[in-house]
């Protein structure tokens, strides 16, 4: 199947997953080594950030350098004491301004689709090359986890994280051949239930486990709808990491290596 990706145009789909999305970089590293270049890129949340960087021509090593700036929380966290979210987006917006500048969706070297959720209607909104929208704005929208990151307004409409409707954006693929990387796939949770001494730890782990299962079942349902497509599905083993553990970037990236 990998040989087919050399011969046919294919869509690269990168899932959301917070810090777990750093595993995408290991897959990108192997893609570069094998000379695989997608005909389009579809990303949600963290997959959208990495996908947007790839779409403007950045190499994996360059993207990884940028991701490491997230390791120091002070580089991007600014707590908000008003509004609907814990984190104010000002510092993150500055990072994206540096990365993407004034590039619009139509300016990407590789056609780019970023999945967001319209927070007033709950409908999926996919920003692509036909939208007169800055890449930085679409990225801020696709990563805006409700209650955590500030929702983002584009052309008068309010958007949030795309994981709410399609964490693994396979339904948006234009090509018959798809390389999909799902960091919240079947290897993203322990088979045993949590059994910590402190109940608080168990509750938090159960909550995150439940979210991962919810997203996994959503993605499985969408994959089942695409039986006519030729899909290479990569599911890195991310069960030992939490979605906020950006400081473990080296170990998480390694989980994406050697899977192609």
CSV table of C-alpha atoms in Angstrom, one decimal:
chain,number,residue,atom,x,y,z
A,1,UNK,CA,0.0,0.0,0.0
A,2,UNK,CA,2.9,2.4,0.7
A,3,UNK,CA,4.1,1.8,-2.8
A,4,UNK,CA,0.7,3.0,-4.0
A,5,UNK,CA,1.2,6.3,-2.2
A,6,UNK,CA,4.3,6.8,-4.3
A,7,UNK,CA,2.4,6.3,-7.4
A,8,UNK,CA,-1.0,7.9,-6.7
A,9,UNK,CA,-2.1,11.3,-5.4
A,10,UNK,CA,-3.1,10.9,-1.7
A,11,UNK,CA,-4.7,12.9,1.1
A,12,UNK,CA,-2.8,13.2,4.3
A,13,UNK,CA,-5.1,13.4,7.3
A,14,UNK,CA,-3.7,14.3,10.8
A,15,UNK,CA,-5.9,14.0,13.8
A,16,UNK,CA,-6.3,16.2,16.9
A,17,UNK,CA,-5.0,15.1,20.2
A,18,UNK,CA,-3.2,17.9,22.1
A,19,UNK,CA,0.4,16.9,23.0
A,20,UNK,CA,-0.2,13.4,21.5
A,21,UNK,CA,-0.3,15.1,18.1
A,22,UNK,CA,3.5,15.4,18.4
A,23,UNK,CA,3.6,11.8,17.3
A,24,UNK,CA,2.6,13.1,13.8
A,25,UNK,CA,6.1,14.4,13.5
A,26,UNK,CA,7.6,10.9,13.7
A,27,UNK,CA,5.3,9.9,10.7
A,28,UNK,CA,6.3,13.1,8.8
A,29,UNK,CA,10.0,12.3,9.4
A,30,UNK,CA,9.5,8.8,7.8
A,31,UNK,CA,7.4,10.3,4.9
A,32,UNK,CA,10.3,12.6,4.1
A,33,UNK,CA,12.8,9.8,4.3
A,34,UNK,CA,10.6,7.7,1.8
A,35,UNK,CA,10.0,10.7,-0.5
A,36,UNK,CA,6.2,10.7,0.1
A,37,UNK,CA,4.5,14.0,-0.5
A,38,UNK,CA,0.7,14.5,-0.1
A,39,UNK,CA,-1.5,16.1,-2.7
A,40,UNK,CA,-3.6,17.7,0.1
A,41,UNK,CA,-3.4,18.0,3.9
A,42,UNK,CA,-6.4,17.8,6.2
A,43,UNK,CA,-5.9,18.6,9.9
A,44,UNK,CA,-7.8,19.0,13.1
A,45,UNK,CA,-6.6,20.8,16.2
A,46,UNK,CA,-2.9,19.8,16.8
A,47,UNK,CA,-3.0,17.9,13.5
A,48,UNK,CA,-4.2,21.2,12.0
A,49,UNK,CA,-1.2,23.1,13.4
A,50,UNK,CA,1.3,20.6,12.2
A,51,UNK,CA,-0.5,20.1,8.8
A,52,UNK,CA,-0.5,23.9,8.3
A,53,UNK,CA,3.2,24.1,8.9
A,54,UNK,CA,3.8,21.2,6.4
A,55,UNK,CA,1.5,22.9,3.9
A,56,UNK,CA,3.6,26.1,3.7
A,57,UNK,CA,6.7,24.1,3.0
A,58,UNK,CA,8.3,23.5,6.4
A,59,UNK,CA,10.3,20.4,6.9
A,60,UNK,CA,9.7,18.1,9.9
A,61,UNK,CA,12.8,19.3,11.7
A,62,UNK,CA,11.6,22.9,11.4
A,63,UNK,CA,8.2,22.0,12.7
A,64,UNK,CA,9.7,20.1,15.6
A,65,UNK,CA,11.8,23.1,16.5
A,66,UNK,CA,8.6,25.2,16.6
A,67,UNK,CA,6.7,22.6,18.7
A,68,UNK,CA,9.5,22.7,21.3
A,69,UNK,CA,8.6,26.3,22.0
A,70,UNK,CA,5.4,24.9,23.5
A,71,UNK,CA,7.5,23.0,26.1
A,72,UNK,CA,7.8,26.1,28.2
A,73,UNK,CA,4.2,26.8,29.2
A,74,UNK,CA,5.1,30.5,29.8
A,75,UNK,CA,5.8,30.8,26.0
A,76,UNK,CA,2.1,30.3,25.1
A,77,UNK,CA,0.0,30.3,28.2
A,78,UNK,CA,-1.8,33.5,29.3
A,79,UNK,CA,-4.5,32.8,31.8
A,80,UNK,CA,-7.8,34.6,31.2
A,81,UNK,CA,-9.9,35.9,34.1
A,82,UNK,CA,-13.0,36.6,31.9
A,83,UNK,CA,-14.8,35.1,29.0
A,84,UNK,CA,-15.4,31.4,28.4
A,85,UNK,CA,-11.9,29.9,28.5
A,86,UNK,CA,-9.0,29.4,30.9
A,87,UNK,CA,-6.4,30.4,28.3
A,88,UNK,CA,-6.2,33.7,26.5
A,89,UNK,CA,-5.0,33.2,22.9
A,90,UNK,CA,-2.8,36.3,22.7
A,91,UNK,CA,0.6,34.5,23.1
A,92,UNK,CA,-0.4,31.6,20.9
A,93,UNK,CA,-1.6,34.1,18.2
A,94,UNK,CA,1.8,35.8,18.3
A,95,UNK,CA,3.5,32.4,17.6
A,96,UNK,CA,1.1,31.7,14.7
A,97,UNK,CA,1.7,35.3,13.4
A,98,UNK,CA,5.4,34.5,13.2
A,99,UNK,CA,4.9,31.1,11.6
A,100,UNK,CA,2.3,32.0,9.0
A,101,UNK,CA,2.4,35.8,8.6
A,102,UNK,CA,-0.1,37.1,6.2
A,103,UNK,CA,-0.5,33.8,4.2
A,104,UNK,CA,-4.1,33.0,3.5
A,105,UNK,CA,-5.5,29.5,2.9
A,106,UNK,CA,-5.1,29.9,-0.8
A,107,UNK,CA,-1.4,30.6,-0.4
A,108,UNK,CA,-0.4,27.2,1.0
A,109,UNK,CA,2.0,25.2,-1.2
A,110,UNK,CA,0.0,22.1,-0.6
A,111,UNK,CA,-3.9,22.4,-0.5
A,112,UNK,CA,-4.9,22.7,3.1
A,113,UNK,CA,-8.2,21.9,4.9
A,114,UNK,CA,-8.6,22.8,8.6
A,115,UNK,CA,-11.6,21.4,10.4
A,116,UNK,CA,-13.4,23.6,13.0
A,117,UNK,CA,-16.8,23.6,14.7
A,118,UNK,CA,-19.3,26.4,14.5
A,119,UNK,CA,-19.9,26.9,18.2
A,120,UNK,CA,-23.4,28.4,17.8
A,121,UNK,CA,-24.8,25.7,15.5
A,122,UNK,CA,-22.5,22.8,16.2
A,123,UNK,CA,-22.0,22.3,12.5
A,124,UNK,CA,-18.6,21.4,11.0
A,125,UNK,CA,-16.8,24.1,9.1
A,126,UNK,CA,-13.9,23.3,7.0
A,127,UNK,CA,-11.6,26.1,5.9
A,128,UNK,CA,-9.9,25.5,2.6
A,129,UNK,CA,-8.2,27.3,-0.3
A,130,UNK,CA,-11.6,28.8,-1.4
A,131,UNK,CA,-11.9,30.8,1.8
A,132,UNK,CA,-10.5,34.3,2.0
A,133,UNK,CA,-9.1,33.6,5.5
A,134,UNK,CA,-5.6,33.8,7.0
A,135,UNK,CA,-4.0,30.5,7.9
A,136,UNK,CA,-3.3,31.7,11.4
A,137,UNK,CA,-7.0,32.4,12.0
A,138,UNK,CA,-8.1,29.0,10.8
A,139,UNK,CA,-5.4,27.4,13.0
A,140,UNK,CA,-6.6,29.3,16.0
A,141,UNK,CA,-10.1,28.1,15.4
A,142,UNK,CA,-9.3,24.4,14.8
A,143,UNK,CA,-7.3,24.2,18.1
A,144,UNK,CA,-9.8,26.2,20.3
A,145,UNK,CA,-10.9,23.5,22.8
A,146,UNK,CA,-14.0,24.9,24.4
A,147,UNK,CA,-13.4,26.0,28.0
A,148,UNK,CA,-9.6,25.7,27.6
A,149,UNK,CA,-8.6,27.9,24.7
A,150,UNK,CA,-10.5,31.0,23.7
A,151,UNK,CA,-13.0,30.5,20.9
A,152,UNK,CA,-12.0,32.3,17.7
A,153,UNK,CA,-14.1,34.6,15.6
A,154,UNK,CA,-13.7,34.6,11.8
A,155,UNK,CA,-15.8,36.9,9.6
A,156,UNK,CA,-18.2,37.4,12.4
A,157,UNK,CA,-18.8,33.7,13.2
A,158,UNK,CA,-17.5,31.9,16.3
A,159,UNK,CA,-15.5,28.7,15.9
A,160,UNK,CA,-13.9,26.1,18.2
A,161,UNK,CA,-11.9,22.9,18.0
A,162,UNK,CA,-12.7,20.6,15.1
A,163,UNK,CA,-12.6,17.5,17.3
A,164,UNK,CA,-16.2,18.2,18.4
A,165,UNK,CA,-17.3,17.0,14.9
A,166,UNK,CA,-14.5,15.2,13.1
A,167,UNK,CA,-11.2,14.6,14.9
A,168,UNK,CA,-9.9,12.4,12.1
A,169,UNK,CA,-10.9,14.3,9.0
A,170,UNK,CA,-11.1,11.4,6.5
A,171,UNK,CA,-14.6,12.5,5.2
A,172,UNK,CA,-12.9,15.7,3.8
A,173,UNK,CA,-10.4,13.7,1.7
A,174,UNK,CA,-10.6,14.6,-2.0
A,175,UNK,CA,-8.5,11.7,-3.2
A,176,UNK,CA,-9.2,8.0,-3.3
A,177,UNK,CA,-6.0,7.2,-1.5
A,178,UNK,CA,-5.6,8.4,2.1
A,179,UNK,CA,-2.8,8.3,4.6
A,180,UNK,CA,-4.5,8.9,8.0
A,181,UNK,CA,-2.6,9.3,11.3
A,182,UNK,CA,-4.8,9.0,14.4
A,183,UNK,CA,-3.1,9.7,17.7
A,184,UNK,CA,-6.4,9.0,19.4
A,185,UNK,CA,-6.9,5.7,17.8
A,186,UNK,CA,-7.0,2.2,19.3
A,187,UNK,CA,-3.6,2.4,20.9
A,188,UNK,CA,-4.4,5.6,22.8
A,189,UNK,CA,-5.8,4.1,26.0
A,190,UNK,CA,-5.0,1.4,28.5
A,191,UNK,CA,-7.0,-1.8,28.3
A,192,UNK,CA,-7.2,-1.9,32.1
A,193,UNK,CA,-9.2,0.6,34.1
A,194,UNK,CA,-7.3,3.1,36.4
A,195,UNK,CA,-6.4,1.8,39.9
A,196,UNK,CA,-4.6,4.5,41.7
A,197,UNK,CA,-4.4,5.0,45.4
A,198,UNK,CA,-5.9,8.5,45.2
A,199,UNK,CA,-9.5,8.6,43.9
A,200,UNK,CA,-8.9,12.0,42.3
A,201,UNK,CA,-6.4,10.4,39.9
A,202,UNK,CA,-8.8,7.7,39.0
A,203,UNK,CA,-11.6,10.2,38.2
A,204,UNK,CA,-9.3,12.3,36.0
A,205,UNK,CA,-8.0,9.3,34.2
A,206,UNK,CA,-11.5,7.9,33.6
A,207,UNK,CA,-12.6,11.3,32.2
A,208,UNK,CA,-9.7,11.4,29.7
A,209,UNK,CA,-10.2,7.7,28.9
A,210,UNK,CA,-13.9,8.4,28.2
A,211,UNK,CA,-13.1,11.3,25.9
A,212,UNK,CA,-10.6,9.2,24.0
A,213,UNK,CA,-13.2,6.4,23.6
A,214,UNK,CA,-15.8,8.9,22.4
A,215,UNK,CA,-13.4,10.3,19.8
A,216,UNK,CA,-12.2,6.8,18.7
A,217,UNK,CA,-15.8,5.6,18.1
A,218,UNK,CA,-16.5,8.8,16.1
A,219,UNK,CA,-13.5,8.1,13.9
A,220,UNK,CA,-14.3,4.5,13.5
A,221,UNK,CA,-17.8,5.4,12.3
A,222,UNK,CA,-16.4,7.8,9.7
A,223,UNK,CA,-13.8,5.3,8.5
A,224,UNK,CA,-16.6,2.7,8.0
A,225,UNK,CA,-18.3,5.1,5.7
A,226,UNK,CA,-15.3,5.1,3.3
A,227,UNK,CA,-15.0,1.5,2.3
A,228,UNK,CA,-14.5,2.6,-1.4
A,229,UNK,CA,-11.4,4.5,-0.4
A,230,UNK,CA,-7.9,3.0,0.0
A,231,UNK,CA,-6.8,4.0,3.5
A,232,UNK,CA,-3.5,3.5,5.2
A,233,UNK,CA,-4.4,4.1,8.9
A,234,UNK,CA,-1.6,4.7,11.3
A,235,UNK,CA,-2.4,4.7,15.0
A,236,UNK,CA,0.7,5.5,17.2
A,237,UNK,CA,0.8,4.0,20.7
A,238,UNK,CA,0.0,7.1,22.8
A,239,UNK,CA,-1.7,5.4,25.8
A,240,UNK,CA,1.2,6.3,28.2
A,241,UNK,CA,0.9,10.0,27.6
A,242,UNK,CA,-1.7,12.7,28.5
A,243,UNK,CA,-2.9,15.3,26.0
A,244,UNK,CA,-1.2,18.1,28.0
A,245,UNK,CA,2.3,16.6,28.3
A,246,UNK,CA,4.1,18.8,25.8
A,247,UNK,CA,7.3,18.5,27.9
A,248,UNK,CA,7.5,14.8,26.8
A,249,UNK,CA,7.8,15.8,23.2
A,250,UNK,CA,10.8,13.6,22.4
A,251,UNK,CA,9.2,10.4,23.7
A,252,UNK,CA,5.8,11.2,22.0
A,253,UNK,CA,7.5,12.0,18.6
A,254,UNK,CA,9.3,8.7,18.8
A,255,UNK,CA,5.9,6.9,18.9
A,256,UNK,CA,5.3,8.0,15.3
A,257,UNK,CA,8.6,6.7,14.0
A,258,UNK,CA,8.9,3.5,12.1
A,259,UNK,CA,5.2,3.0,11.4
A,260,UNK,CA,5.3,3.6,7.7
